Amino acid sequence: MASSVSLKQLSHCFFSNAQTQFKDLKHGWSPRSRYYSTNDTNISIQPIKAAANSPPFPLFQSTKVEESASELEPADPDFYKIGYVRSMRAYGVEFKEGPDGFGVYASKDVEPLRRARMIMEIPLELMLTISQKLPWMFFPDIIPVGHPIFDIINSTDPETDWDLRLACLLLYALDQKDNFWQLYGDFLPSADECTSLLLATEEDLLELQDPNLTSTMREQQERALKFWEKNWHSGVPLKIKRLARDPERFMWAVSIAQSRCISMQMRIGALVQDANMLVPYADMLNHSFQPNCFFHWRFKDRMLEVMINAGQRIRKGDEMTVNYMSPQKNDMFMQRYGFSSSVNPWDVIQFSGNARIHLDSFLSVFNISGLPEEYYHNSRLSNSGDTFVDGAVIAAARTLPTWSDGDVPPMPGMERRAVKELQEECLQMLGEFPTTSKQDQKILDSMPQARRTLAAAIKYRLHRKLFMEKVIQALDIYQERILF
């Protein structure tokens, strides 16, 4: 007769000799905008896709990662001393409030090198992790045998409810006396400081001016609320009830789990596990579509390292950033993190007409080159001071309906007609919005103390309009500069 294995026993896991691959990175504290893949046996930075300007070094870089202490000066441990005593280390950076919220900034100039350099190392013991698939495995193993939180986690859908499980684990850790996360919780943003649309009111959702995104977020809110009602009813034990006495507390935990989670693949002996992780201090890095840092897993001693890109020049005061997700549109950034960007190089406009412009001609006008999924702007070929090309123009190159026939030039008359039709369709889409971009900006300027979720919703619709306006401008320039 086969012996049964308790969930508690299954949850014991020793993450040594782990081989990990970062999949989906998370959002920092401020509403700004990660996705990098690394392999611990052959570390290499992925191509910087859709960069708005060419960096001073090749886009395809070979990253040499040395597993040794950083040559940069240690950061002042006063801010992160609760992690410092547990072997968390930071070098050449400082954690401080910036213009867009909390972030990580360089404390000194860093000259470019041909290898990556470390600015942070965070041990596994400080992280909260839970496997993505059954059997659920946790680290650290802080939940005692028979605790009802196991039943709650077991009731989740294995395919879709990763955020609910991680939220439960976070709430439990925050409730444990002398647990690291109870201390680190003081540095997590409050519900009022979060931009996650899970915390948005119905009024905020309507301000998105995007029926599809509004409907999606209503469904996400309802899903989390039903889960709370099912598991935090009046009859549950006090040790469960106190974790989330009201739905707002649980919604906050889910928003933290979604916006600050790193997903990675781990090998435990012969068992390969995908895990979701909350990584302290690394979650303070904000997003950029042109990041200067990436993540590396030092598997031999279970450390997450934050590395400066090889060949990257850093100036004192520069913000250290990573790319959260790529390629993703603004609506996905809003769903997961609660922010958007007017220069997202992966955003899309859905054109419905038959107009097409010549792809190679459009790319040549703006000095955009690269394969279909790896466009970048060669700023060295542009006129001095030409700053028109940004992520929105890169997105236009990817999203505009085009045709291509090798080096055969387009017929001028037909090309101009196609440009006009595309511009008219953009204007038609802009006219369908209840407000204009100027009105949206005026609203934002008039309410500097607005709720974070309301401001994020207005910025989202503003960024959508600015993107369309940029496409219209790009088509104007295309007509002016193209050689026939």
CSV table of C-alpha atoms in Angstrom, one decimal:
chain,number,residue,atom,x,y,z
A,1,MET,CA,0.0,0.0,0.0
A,2,ALA,CA,1.5,3.3,-1.1
A,3,SER,CA,2.1,5.8,1.7
A,4,SER,CA,0.6,9.3,1.3
A,5,VAL,CA,2.7,12.4,1.3
A,6,SER,CA,1.4,15.5,3.0
A,7,LEU,CA,1.3,18.8,1.3
A,8,LYS,CA,3.6,20.1,4.0
A,9,GLN,CA,6.2,17.4,3.1
A,10,LEU,CA,5.9,18.3,-0.6
A,11,SER,CA,6.4,22.0,0.3
A,12,HIS,CA,9.9,21.3,1.6
A,13,CYS,CA,12.3,22.1,-1.2
A,14,PHE,CA,15.9,22.8,-1.3
A,15,PHE,CA,16.7,25.1,-4.2
A,16,SER,CA,20.3,24.2,-4.9
A,17,ASN,CA,22.0,23.7,-8.3
A,18,ALA,CA,19.1,25.6,-9.8
A,19,GLN,CA,19.1,26.4,-13.5
A,20,THR,CA,16.7,29.3,-14.0
A,21,GLN,CA,15.3,31.3,-16.8
A,22,PHE,CA,13.7,34.7,-16.2
A,23,LYS,CA,10.4,34.9,-18.0
A,24,ASP,CA,8.2,37.8,-16.8
A,25,LEU,CA,9.5,40.5,-14.7
A,26,LYS,CA,7.6,42.8,-12.5
A,27,HIS,CA,6.7,46.4,-11.8
A,28,GLY,CA,8.5,48.6,-9.3
A,29,TRP,CA,7.0,51.2,-7.0
A,30,SER,CA,6.5,54.0,-9.4
A,31,PRO,CA,4.1,54.0,-12.3
A,32,ARG,CA,6.7,53.7,-15.0
A,33,SER,CA,7.6,51.1,-17.0
A,34,ARG,CA,10.7,43.7,-17.7
A,35,TYR,CA,11.6,40.9,-19.8
A,36,TYR,CA,15.0,39.4,-20.1
A,37,SER,CA,16.0,35.8,-20.6
A,38,THR,CA,19.3,34.5,-19.2
A,39,ASN,CA,20.8,31.1,-19.0
A,40,ASP,CA,23.2,30.3,-16.2
A,41,THR,CA,25.4,28.2,-18.4
A,42,ASN,CA,25.7,30.7,-21.3
A,43,ILE,CA,24.8,34.1,-20.1
A,44,SER,CA,24.0,36.6,-22.9
A,45,ILE,CA,21.9,39.8,-23.0
A,46,GLN,CA,19.1,39.6,-25.5
A,47,PRO,CA,18.9,42.1,-28.3
A,48,ILE,CA,17.7,45.5,-27.3
A,49,LYS,CA,14.6,45.4,-29.3
A,50,ALA,CA,12.9,48.6,-30.5
A,51,ALA,CA,15.3,50.9,-28.9
A,52,ALA,CA,14.4,54.5,-29.6
A,53,ASN,CA,18.0,55.5,-30.2
A,54,SER,CA,21.1,53.5,-31.0
A,55,PRO,CA,23.2,52.9,-27.9
A,56,PRO,CA,26.9,53.8,-28.1
A,57,PHE,CA,27.7,50.0,-28.3
A,58,PRO,CA,26.4,47.1,-30.4
A,59,LEU,CA,22.8,46.1,-29.9
A,60,PHE,CA,23.8,42.4,-29.8
A,61,GLN,CA,26.1,42.2,-26.8
A,62,SER,CA,28.0,39.3,-25.3
A,63,THR,CA,27.7,39.4,-21.5
A,64,LYS,CA,30.5,38.1,-19.3
A,65,VAL,CA,29.3,37.6,-15.8
A,66,GLU,CA,31.9,37.1,-13.2
A,67,GLU,CA,30.7,35.4,-10.0
A,68,SER,CA,32.6,37.7,-7.6
A,69,ALA,CA,32.0,40.7,-5.4
A,70,SER,CA,31.3,43.9,-7.3
A,71,GLU,CA,34.1,46.4,-7.8
A,72,LEU,CA,31.6,49.2,-7.1
A,73,GLU,CA,31.5,50.7,-3.7
A,74,PRO,CA,28.9,49.2,-1.2
A,75,ALA,CA,25.7,51.1,-0.8
A,76,ASP,CA,24.9,52.7,2.5
A,77,PRO,CA,23.0,49.9,4.3
A,78,ASP,CA,20.9,52.1,6.5
A,79,PHE,CA,17.9,51.9,4.2
A,80,TYR,CA,18.0,48.1,3.5
A,81,LYS,CA,19.6,47.0,6.8
A,82,ILE,CA,16.9,44.5,7.5
A,83,GLY,CA,18.2,42.6,4.4
A,84,TYR,CA,21.8,43.6,4.9
A,85,VAL,CA,22.1,41.4,8.0
A,86,ARG,CA,20.8,38.6,5.9
A,87,SER,CA,23.5,38.8,3.2
A,88,MET,CA,21.7,41.2,0.8
A,89,ARG,CA,24.2,43.5,-0.7
A,90,ALA,CA,24.0,46.6,-3.0
A,91,TYR,CA,26.9,48.3,-4.7
A,92,GLY,CA,27.3,51.7,-6.4
A,93,VAL,CA,23.5,52.5,-6.0
A,94,GLU,CA,21.1,54.3,-3.6
A,95,PHE,CA,17.4,53.7,-3.0
A,96,LYS,CA,15.6,57.0,-3.1
A,97,GLU,CA,12.5,58.9,-4.1
A,98,GLY,CA,12.7,60.1,-7.7
A,99,PRO,CA,10.4,62.3,-9.9
A,100,ASP,CA,8.2,59.3,-10.7
A,101,GLY,CA,8.3,57.5,-7.3
A,102,PHE,CA,10.7,55.3,-5.5
A,103,GLY,CA,13.6,53.8,-7.5
A,104,VAL,CA,17.2,52.7,-7.6
A,105,TYR,CA,19.8,55.3,-8.7
A,106,ALA,CA,23.5,55.3,-9.5
A,107,SER,CA,25.6,56.8,-6.7
A,108,LYS,CA,28.7,57.2,-8.9
A,109,ASP,CA,29.7,57.3,-12.6
A,110,VAL,CA,30.2,53.8,-14.1
A,111,GLU,CA,32.4,53.7,-17.2
A,112,PRO,CA,31.4,51.1,-19.9
A,113,LEU,CA,33.2,47.7,-19.8
A,114,ARG,CA,32.9,44.7,-22.1
A,115,ARG,CA,31.5,42.7,-19.2
A,116,ALA,CA,28.5,43.1,-17.0
A,117,ARG,CA,28.9,44.4,-13.4
A,118,MET,CA,26.8,43.6,-10.4
A,119,ILE,CA,24.9,46.2,-8.4
A,120,MET,CA,22.8,44.0,-6.2
A,121,GLU,CA,22.7,40.4,-4.9
A,122,ILE,CA,19.7,39.0,-3.0
A,123,PRO,CA,19.8,35.6,-1.5
A,124,LEU,CA,17.0,33.1,-2.0
A,125,GLU,CA,16.3,33.1,1.7
A,126,LEU,CA,14.8,36.6,1.5
A,127,MET,CA,12.4,35.7,-1.3
A,128,LEU,CA,8.9,34.4,-1.3
A,129,THR,CA,8.4,31.6,-3.8
A,130,ILE,CA,5.7,29.2,-4.8
A,131,SER,CA,5.8,26.7,-7.7
A,132,GLN,CA,3.5,27.4,-10.6
A,133,LYS,CA,2.3,23.7,-10.9
A,134,LEU,CA,1.3,21.0,-8.5
A,135,PRO,CA,2.6,19.8,-6.1
A,136,TRP,CA,2.8,23.3,-4.6
A,137,MET,CA,6.3,23.9,-3.2
A,138,PHE,CA,7.2,26.9,-1.1
A,139,PHE,CA,10.4,28.6,0.0
A,140,PRO,CA,11.0,29.6,2.7
A,141,ASP,CA,9.0,26.8,4.3
A,142,ILE,CA,7.3,29.0,6.9
A,143,ILE,CA,3.8,27.5,6.9
A,144,PRO,CA,3.3,24.9,9.7
A,145,VAL,CA,1.7,21.5,9.1
A,146,GLY,CA,-2.1,21.6,8.9
A,147,HIS,CA,-2.4,25.4,8.6
A,148,PRO,CA,-5.7,26.2,6.7
A,149,ILE,CA,-3.9,28.5,4.3
A,150,PHE,CA,-2.8,25.2,2.5
A,151,ASP,CA,-6.5,24.4,1.8
A,152,ILE,CA,-7.0,27.9,0.4
A,153,ILE,CA,-4.0,27.6,-1.9
A,154,ASN,CA,-5.1,24.2,-3.0
A,155,SER,CA,-8.5,25.5,-4.0
A,156,THR,CA,-7.0,27.8,-6.7
A,157,ASP,CA,-7.0,27.0,-10.4
A,158,PRO,CA,-3.5,25.6,-11.2
A,159,GLU,CA,-3.6,27.2,-14.6
A,160,THR,CA,-4.7,30.7,-13.9
A,161,ASP,CA,-4.5,31.6,-10.2
A,162,TRP,CA,-0.8,32.1,-9.7
A,163,ASP,CA,-1.4,35.6,-8.4
A,164,LEU,CA,-4.0,34.4,-5.8
A,165,ARG,CA,-1.6,31.8,-4.5
A,166,LEU,CA,1.3,34.3,-4.2
A,167,ALA,CA,-1.0,36.8,-2.5
A,168,CYS,CA,-2.0,34.2,0.1
A,169,LEU,CA,1.7,33.4,0.8
A,170,LEU,CA,2.5,37.1,1.1
A,171,LEU,CA,-0.3,37.8,3.5
A,172,TYR,CA,0.8,34.9,5.6
A,173,ALA,CA,4.4,36.1,5.7
A,174,LEU,CA,3.4,39.6,6.6
A,175,ASP,CA,1.5,38.2,9.6
A,176,GLN,CA,4.5,36.2,11.0
A,177,LYS,CA,6.3,37.9,13.9
A,178,ASP,CA,10.0,38.5,13.2
A,179,ASN,CA,9.6,37.3,9.6
A,180,PHE,CA,11.7,39.3,7.1
A,181,TRP,CA,8.6,40.2,5.1
A,182,GLN,CA,6.8,41.6,8.1
A,183,LEU,CA,9.7,44.1,8.3
A,184,TYR,CA,10.0,44.6,4.5
A,185,GLY,CA,6.2,45.2,4.3
A,186,ASP,CA,6.9,48.7,5.6
A,187,PHE,CA,8.6,49.5,2.3
A,188,LEU,CA,5.8,48.1,0.1
A,189,PRO,CA,3.4,50.7,-1.4
A,190,SER,CA,0.1,51.1,0.3
A,191,ALA,CA,-3.2,50.7,-1.5
A,192,ASP,CA,-3.4,54.5,-2.0
A,193,GLU,CA,0.1,54.4,-3.6
A,194,CYS,CA,-0.6,51.6,-6.0
A,195,THR,CA,-1.6,52.2,-9.6
A,196,SER,CA,-3.0,48.6,-10.1
A,197,LEU,CA,-6.4,48.7,-11.7
A,198,LEU,CA,-7.5,45.9,-9.3
A,199,LEU,CA,-7.8,48.8,-6.8
A,200,ALA,CA,-9.6,51.1,-9.3
A,201,THR,CA,-13.2,52.3,-8.8
A,202,GLU,CA,-15.8,51.9,-11.5
A,203,GLU,CA,-15.4,55.6,-12.2
A,204,ASP,CA,-11.6,55.0,-12.7
A,205,LEU,CA,-12.3,52.2,-15.1
A,206,LEU,CA,-14.7,54.2,-17.2
A,207,GLU,CA,-12.0,56.9,-17.6
A,208,LEU,CA,-9.8,54.4,-19.5
A,209,GLN,CA,-12.0,55.1,-22.6
A,210,ASP,CA,-11.3,51.5,-23.6
A,211,PRO,CA,-14.3,49.2,-23.2
A,212,ASN,CA,-12.3,46.0,-23.7
A,213,LEU,CA,-9.8,46.9,-21.0
A,214,THR,CA,-12.5,48.1,-18.7
A,215,SER,CA,-14.4,44.8,-19.1
A,216,THR,CA,-11.2,42.8,-18.5
A,217,MET,CA,-10.4,44.6,-15.2
A,218,ARG,CA,-14.0,44.2,-14.0
A,219,GLU,CA,-13.6,40.5,-14.5
A,220,GLN,CA,-10.3,40.5,-12.7
A,221,GLN,CA,-11.7,42.4,-9.7
A,222,GLU,CA,-14.7,40.1,-9.5
A,223,ARG,CA,-12.5,37.0,-9.6
A,224,ALA,CA,-10.4,38.2,-6.7
A,225,LEU,CA,-13.5,39.4,-4.7
A,226,LYS,CA,-15.2,36.0,-5.1
A,227,PHE,CA,-12.1,34.2,-4.0
A,228,TRP,CA,-11.9,36.4,-0.9
A,229,GLU,CA,-15.6,35.9,-0.1
A,230,LYS,CA,-15.2,32.1,-0.4
A,231,ASN,CA,-12.2,31.9,1.9
A,232,TRP,CA,-12.5,34.8,4.3
A,233,HIS,CA,-16.1,34.4,5.4
A,234,SER,CA,-17.2,34.9,9.0
A,235,GLY,CA,-16.7,31.2,9.9
A,236,VAL,CA,-13.0,30.9,9.1
A,237,PRO,CA,-10.5,30.6,12.0
A,238,LEU,CA,-9.0,33.9,13.3
A,239,LYS,CA,-5.5,32.9,12.1
A,240,ILE,CA,-7.0,33.1,8.5
A,241,LYS,CA,-9.4,36.0,9.1
A,242,ARG,CA,-6.7,38.3,10.4
A,243,LEU,CA,-4.7,37.9,7.2
A,244,ALA,CA,-7.3,39.8,5.1
A,245,ARG,CA,-10.1,41.1,7.2
A,246,ASP,CA,-11.6,43.1,4.3
A,247,PRO,CA,-11.6,42.6,0.5
A,248,GLU,CA,-9.5,45.7,0.1
A,249,ARG,CA,-6.6,44.1,1.9
A,250,PHE,CA,-6.7,41.0,-0.3
A,251,MET,CA,-7.0,43.1,-3.5
A,252,TRP,CA,-3.9,45.0,-2.4
A,253,ALA,CA,-2.0,41.7,-1.8
A,254,VAL,CA,-3.0,40.4,-5.3
A,255,SER,CA,-1.9,43.7,-6.9
A,256,ILE,CA,1.5,43.5,-5.1
A,257,ALA,CA,1.8,39.9,-6.3
A,258,GLN,CA,1.0,40.8,-9.9
A,259,SER,CA,3.1,43.9,-10.2
A,260,ARG,CA,6.2,42.7,-8.3
A,261,CYS,CA,6.5,39.0,-9.3
A,262,ILE,CA,9.4,37.4,-11.1
A,263,SER,CA,8.7,34.1,-12.8
A,264,MET,CA,11.6,31.7,-13.2
A,265,GLN,CA,12.3,28.1,-14.1
A,266,MET,CA,14.1,26.1,-11.4
A,267,ARG,CA,15.6,22.6,-11.4
A,268,ILE,CA,15.4,20.8,-8.1
A,269,GLY,CA,17.4,17.6,-8.6
A,270,ALA,CA,15.8,16.0,-11.6
A,271,LEU,CA,12.6,18.0,-11.2
A,272,VAL,CA,12.1,21.2,-13.2
A,273,GLN,CA,9.8,23.7,-11.6
A,274,ASP,CA,8.4,27.0,-12.8
A,275,ALA,CA,8.2,29.3,-9.8
A,276,ASN,CA,6.7,32.7,-9.0
A,277,MET,CA,8.8,34.8,-6.7
A,278,LEU,CA,8.7,38.1,-4.8
A,279,VAL,CA,12.3,39.4,-4.7
A,280,PRO,CA,12.9,42.2,-2.2
A,281,TYR,CA,15.0,45.2,-3.3
A,282,ALA,CA,15.1,44.0,-6.9
A,283,ASP,CA,11.4,45.0,-7.0
A,284,MET,CA,12.4,48.6,-6.5
A,285,LEU,CA,13.8,48.7,-10.1
A,286,ASN,CA,11.5,50.6,-12.4
A,287,HIS,CA,10.8,49.9,-16.1
A,288,SER,CA,12.4,51.2,-19.2
A,289,PHE,CA,12.2,50.2,-22.8
A,290,GLN,CA,15.9,50.9,-23.0
A,291,PRO,CA,17.1,49.3,-19.7
A,292,ASN,CA,20.6,49.6,-18.4
A,293,CYS,CA,20.3,46.5,-16.1
A,294,PHE,CA,19.2,42.9,-16.3
A,295,PHE,CA,18.8,39.9,-13.9
A,296,HIS,CA,21.2,36.9,-13.5
A,297,TRP,CA,20.6,33.9,-11.3
A,298,ARG,CA,23.8,32.7,-9.6
A,299,PHE,CA,22.6,29.2,-9.0
A,300,LYS,CA,25.6,27.8,-7.1
A,301,ASP,CA,24.8,29.8,-4.0
A,302,ARG,CA,21.2,30.7,-4.8
A,303,MET,CA,21.6,34.4,-5.4
A,304,LEU,CA,19.7,36.8,-7.7
A,305,GLU,CA,22.0,39.4,-9.1
A,306,VAL,CA,21.1,42.7,-10.7
A,307,MET,CA,23.7,43.4,-13.4
A,308,ILE,CA,24.6,46.5,-15.4
A,309,ASN,CA,24.6,45.8,-19.1
A,310,ALA,CA,27.9,45.1,-20.7
A,311,GLY,CA,29.1,48.3,-22.5
A,312,GLN,CA,26.7,50.5,-20.6
A,313,ARG,CA,27.8,53.9,-19.5
A,314,ILE,CA,26.1,55.1,-16.2
A,315,ARG,CA,26.2,58.6,-14.8
A,316,LYS,CA,25.8,59.5,-11.2
A,317,GLY,CA,22.1,60.0,-10.5
A,318,ASP,CA,20.9,57.9,-13.5
A,319,GLU,CA,18.1,55.6,-12.6
A,320,MET,CA,18.8,51.8,-12.8
A,321,THR,CA,16.1,50.1,-14.8
A,322,VAL,CA,15.0,46.8,-16.3
A,323,ASN,CA,12.6,45.9,-19.1
A,324,TYR,CA,9.4,44.4,-17.5
A,325,MET,CA,7.8,42.8,-20.5
A,326,SER,CA,8.5,42.7,-24.2
A,327,PRO,CA,6.8,42.6,-26.6
A,328,GLN,CA,3.6,43.8,-25.0
A,329,LYS,CA,1.1,46.5,-25.8
A,330,ASN,CA,0.0,49.2,-23.3
A,331,ASP,CA,-3.2,47.4,-22.4
A,332,MET,CA,-1.2,44.5,-21.1
A,333,PHE,CA,1.1,46.8,-19.1
A,334,MET,CA,-2.1,48.4,-17.6
A,335,GLN,CA,-3.6,45.0,-16.7
A,336,ARG,CA,-0.5,43.8,-14.9
A,337,TYR,CA,1.2,46.9,-13.6
A,338,GLY,CA,-1.2,49.9,-13.9
A,339,PHE,CA,0.9,52.1,-16.1
A,340,SER,CA,1.3,52.8,-19.9
A,341,SER,CA,3.7,54.7,-22.1
A,342,SER,CA,3.2,57.0,-25.2
A,343,VAL,CA,6.5,55.6,-26.6
A,344,ASN,CA,5.9,51.9,-26.1
A,345,PRO,CA,7.6,50.4,-29.2
A,346,TRP,CA,5.3,47.4,-29.1
A,347,ASP,CA,2.0,49.2,-29.1
A,348,VAL,CA,-0.4,48.7,-32.0
A,349,ILE,CA,-3.1,50.5,-34.0
A,350,GLN,CA,-5.6,48.3,-35.7
A,351,PHE,CA,-6.2,49.7,-39.2
A,352,SER,CA,-9.2,48.4,-41.1
A,353,GLY,CA,-8.8,50.0,-44.5
A,354,ASN,CA,-7.0,48.8,-47.6
A,355,ALA,CA,-4.3,51.5,-47.7
A,356,ARG,CA,-0.6,50.3,-47.7
A,357,ILE,CA,2.7,52.2,-47.7
A,358,HIS,CA,6.0,51.0,-48.9
A,359,LEU,CA,7.9,49.4,-46.0
A,360,ASP,CA,11.5,49.9,-47.1
A,361,SER,CA,10.9,53.5,-48.0
A,362,PHE,CA,9.3,54.3,-44.7
A,363,LEU,CA,12.1,52.6,-42.7
A,364,SER,CA,14.8,54.4,-44.7
A,365,VAL,CA,13.3,57.9,-44.1
A,366,PHE,CA,13.6,57.4,-40.3
A,367,ASN,CA,16.8,55.4,-40.4
A,368,ILE,CA,15.1,52.4,-38.9
A,369,SER,CA,16.7,49.0,-39.6
A,370,GLY,CA,16.7,45.5,-38.4
A,371,LEU,CA,14.6,42.4,-38.9
A,372,PRO,CA,10.8,42.5,-38.6
A,373,GLU,CA,10.9,41.8,-34.9
A,374,GLU,CA,14.1,43.7,-34.0
A,375,TYR,CA,13.7,47.2,-35.4
A,376,TYR,CA,16.0,49.9,-34.0
A,377,HIS,CA,16.8,53.5,-34.9
A,378,ASN,CA,20.3,54.2,-36.1
A,379,SER,CA,20.6,57.7,-34.7
A,380,ARG,CA,24.1,58.0,-36.1
A,381,LEU,CA,22.6,58.4,-39.6
A,382,SER,CA,20.2,61.1,-38.5
A,383,ASN,CA,20.7,64.8,-38.5
A,384,SER,CA,22.2,66.3,-35.4
A,385,GLY,CA,19.6,67.2,-32.9
A,386,ASP,CA,16.9,65.1,-34.7
A,387,THR,CA,14.9,63.7,-31.8
A,388,PHE,CA,11.7,62.9,-33.6
A,389,VAL,CA,12.2,59.1,-33.7
A,390,ASP,CA,11.2,57.4,-30.5
A,391,GLY,CA,9.4,54.2,-29.4
A,392,ALA,CA,6.1,55.5,-31.0
A,393,VAL,CA,7.8,55.8,-34.4
A,394,ILE,CA,9.3,52.3,-34.0
A,395,ALA,CA,5.8,51.1,-33.2
A,396,ALA,CA,4.5,52.8,-36.3
A,397,ALA,CA,7.0,51.0,-38.4
A,398,ARG,CA,5.7,47.8,-37.0
A,399,THR,CA,2.0,48.5,-37.0
A,400,LEU,CA,1.4,50.5,-40.2
A,401,PRO,CA,-0.1,48.5,-43.1
A,402,THR,CA,2.8,48.1,-45.6
A,403,TRP,CA,3.9,46.4,-48.8
A,404,SER,CA,7.3,45.5,-49.9
A,405,ASP,CA,8.8,44.5,-53.2
A,406,GLY,CA,12.5,44.4,-52.7
A,407,ASP,CA,14.2,47.7,-53.8
A,408,VAL,CA,11.4,48.6,-56.3
A,409,PRO,CA,10.4,52.2,-55.4
A,410,PRO,CA,6.7,53.0,-54.9
A,411,MET,CA,4.7,55.1,-57.4
A,412,PRO,CA,4.5,58.6,-55.9
A,413,GLY,CA,0.9,59.2,-56.5
A,414,MET,CA,-0.3,55.9,-55.1
A,415,GLU,CA,2.0,56.3,-52.1
A,416,ARG,CA,0.7,59.7,-51.2
A,417,ARG,CA,-2.9,58.6,-51.5
A,418,ALA,CA,-2.2,55.7,-49.2
A,419,VAL,CA,-0.5,58.0,-46.6
A,420,LYS,CA,-3.6,60.3,-46.7
A,421,GLU,CA,-6.0,57.4,-46.2
A,422,LEU,CA,-4.0,56.1,-43.2
A,423,GLN,CA,-3.9,59.6,-41.7
A,424,GLU,CA,-7.6,60.0,-42.1
A,425,GLU,CA,-8.3,56.7,-40.4
A,426,CYS,CA,-6.1,57.8,-37.5
A,427,LEU,CA,-8.1,61.0,-37.3
A,428,GLN,CA,-11.3,59.1,-37.4
A,429,MET,CA,-10.2,56.9,-34.5
A,430,LEU,CA,-9.1,60.0,-32.5
A,431,GLY,CA,-12.5,61.5,-33.1
A,432,GLU,CA,-14.3,58.6,-31.5
A,433,PHE,CA,-12.7,59.4,-28.1
A,434,PRO,CA,-14.9,61.6,-25.8
A,435,THR,CA,-11.9,63.8,-25.1
A,436,THR,CA,-8.8,65.0,-26.9
A,437,SER,CA,-5.2,64.6,-25.8
A,438,LYS,CA,-5.0,68.3,-24.9
A,439,GLN,CA,-8.1,68.0,-22.7
A,440,ASP,CA,-6.7,64.9,-21.1
A,441,GLN,CA,-3.4,66.7,-20.3
A,442,LYS,CA,-5.4,69.6,-18.9
A,443,ILE,CA,-7.4,67.3,-16.7
A,444,LEU,CA,-4.2,65.7,-15.3
A,445,ASP,CA,-2.6,69.1,-14.7
A,446,SER,CA,-5.7,70.3,-12.8
A,447,MET,CA,-5.7,67.4,-10.4
A,448,PRO,CA,-2.2,66.7,-9.1
A,449,GLN,CA,-3.5,65.0,-6.0
A,450,ALA,CA,-5.8,62.6,-7.9
A,451,ARG,CA,-6.1,58.9,-6.9
A,452,ARG,CA,-3.2,56.9,-8.5
A,453,THR,CA,-5.6,54.6,-10.3
A,454,LEU,CA,-7.6,57.6,-11.7
A,455,ALA,CA,-4.4,59.3,-12.9
A,456,ALA,CA,-3.2,56.0,-14.4
A,457,ALA,CA,-6.5,55.6,-16.3
A,458,ILE,CA,-6.3,59.1,-17.8
A,459,LYS,CA,-2.7,58.7,-18.7
A,460,TYR,CA,-3.5,55.5,-20.5
A,461,ARG,CA,-6.1,57.1,-22.8
A,462,LEU,CA,-3.8,60.1,-23.3
A,463,HIS,CA,-0.9,57.9,-24.3
A,464,ARG,CA,-3.1,56.1,-26.8
A,465,LYS,CA,-4.0,59.4,-28.5
A,466,LEU,CA,-0.4,60.7,-28.4
A,467,PHE,CA,0.6,57.5,-30.2
A,468,MET,CA,-1.9,58.1,-33.0
A,469,GLU,CA,-0.9,61.7,-33.3
A,470,LYS,CA,2.7,60.6,-33.6
A,471,VAL,CA,1.8,58.2,-36.4
A,472,ILE,CA,0.1,61.1,-38.2
A,473,GLN,CA,3.2,63.3,-37.8
A,474,ALA,CA,5.5,60.4,-39.0
A,475,LEU,CA,3.4,60.0,-42.1
A,476,ASP,CA,3.7,63.7,-42.8
A,477,ILE,CA,7.5,63.5,-42.5
A,478,TYR,CA,7.5,60.4,-44.7
A,479,GLN,CA,5.8,62.4,-47.5
A,480,GLU,CA,8.2,65.3,-47.1
A,481,ARG,CA,11.5,63.3,-47.0
A,482,ILE,CA,10.9,60.4,-49.4
A,483,LEU,CA,12.8,60.5,-52.6
A,484,PHE,CA,11.0,59.7,-55.8
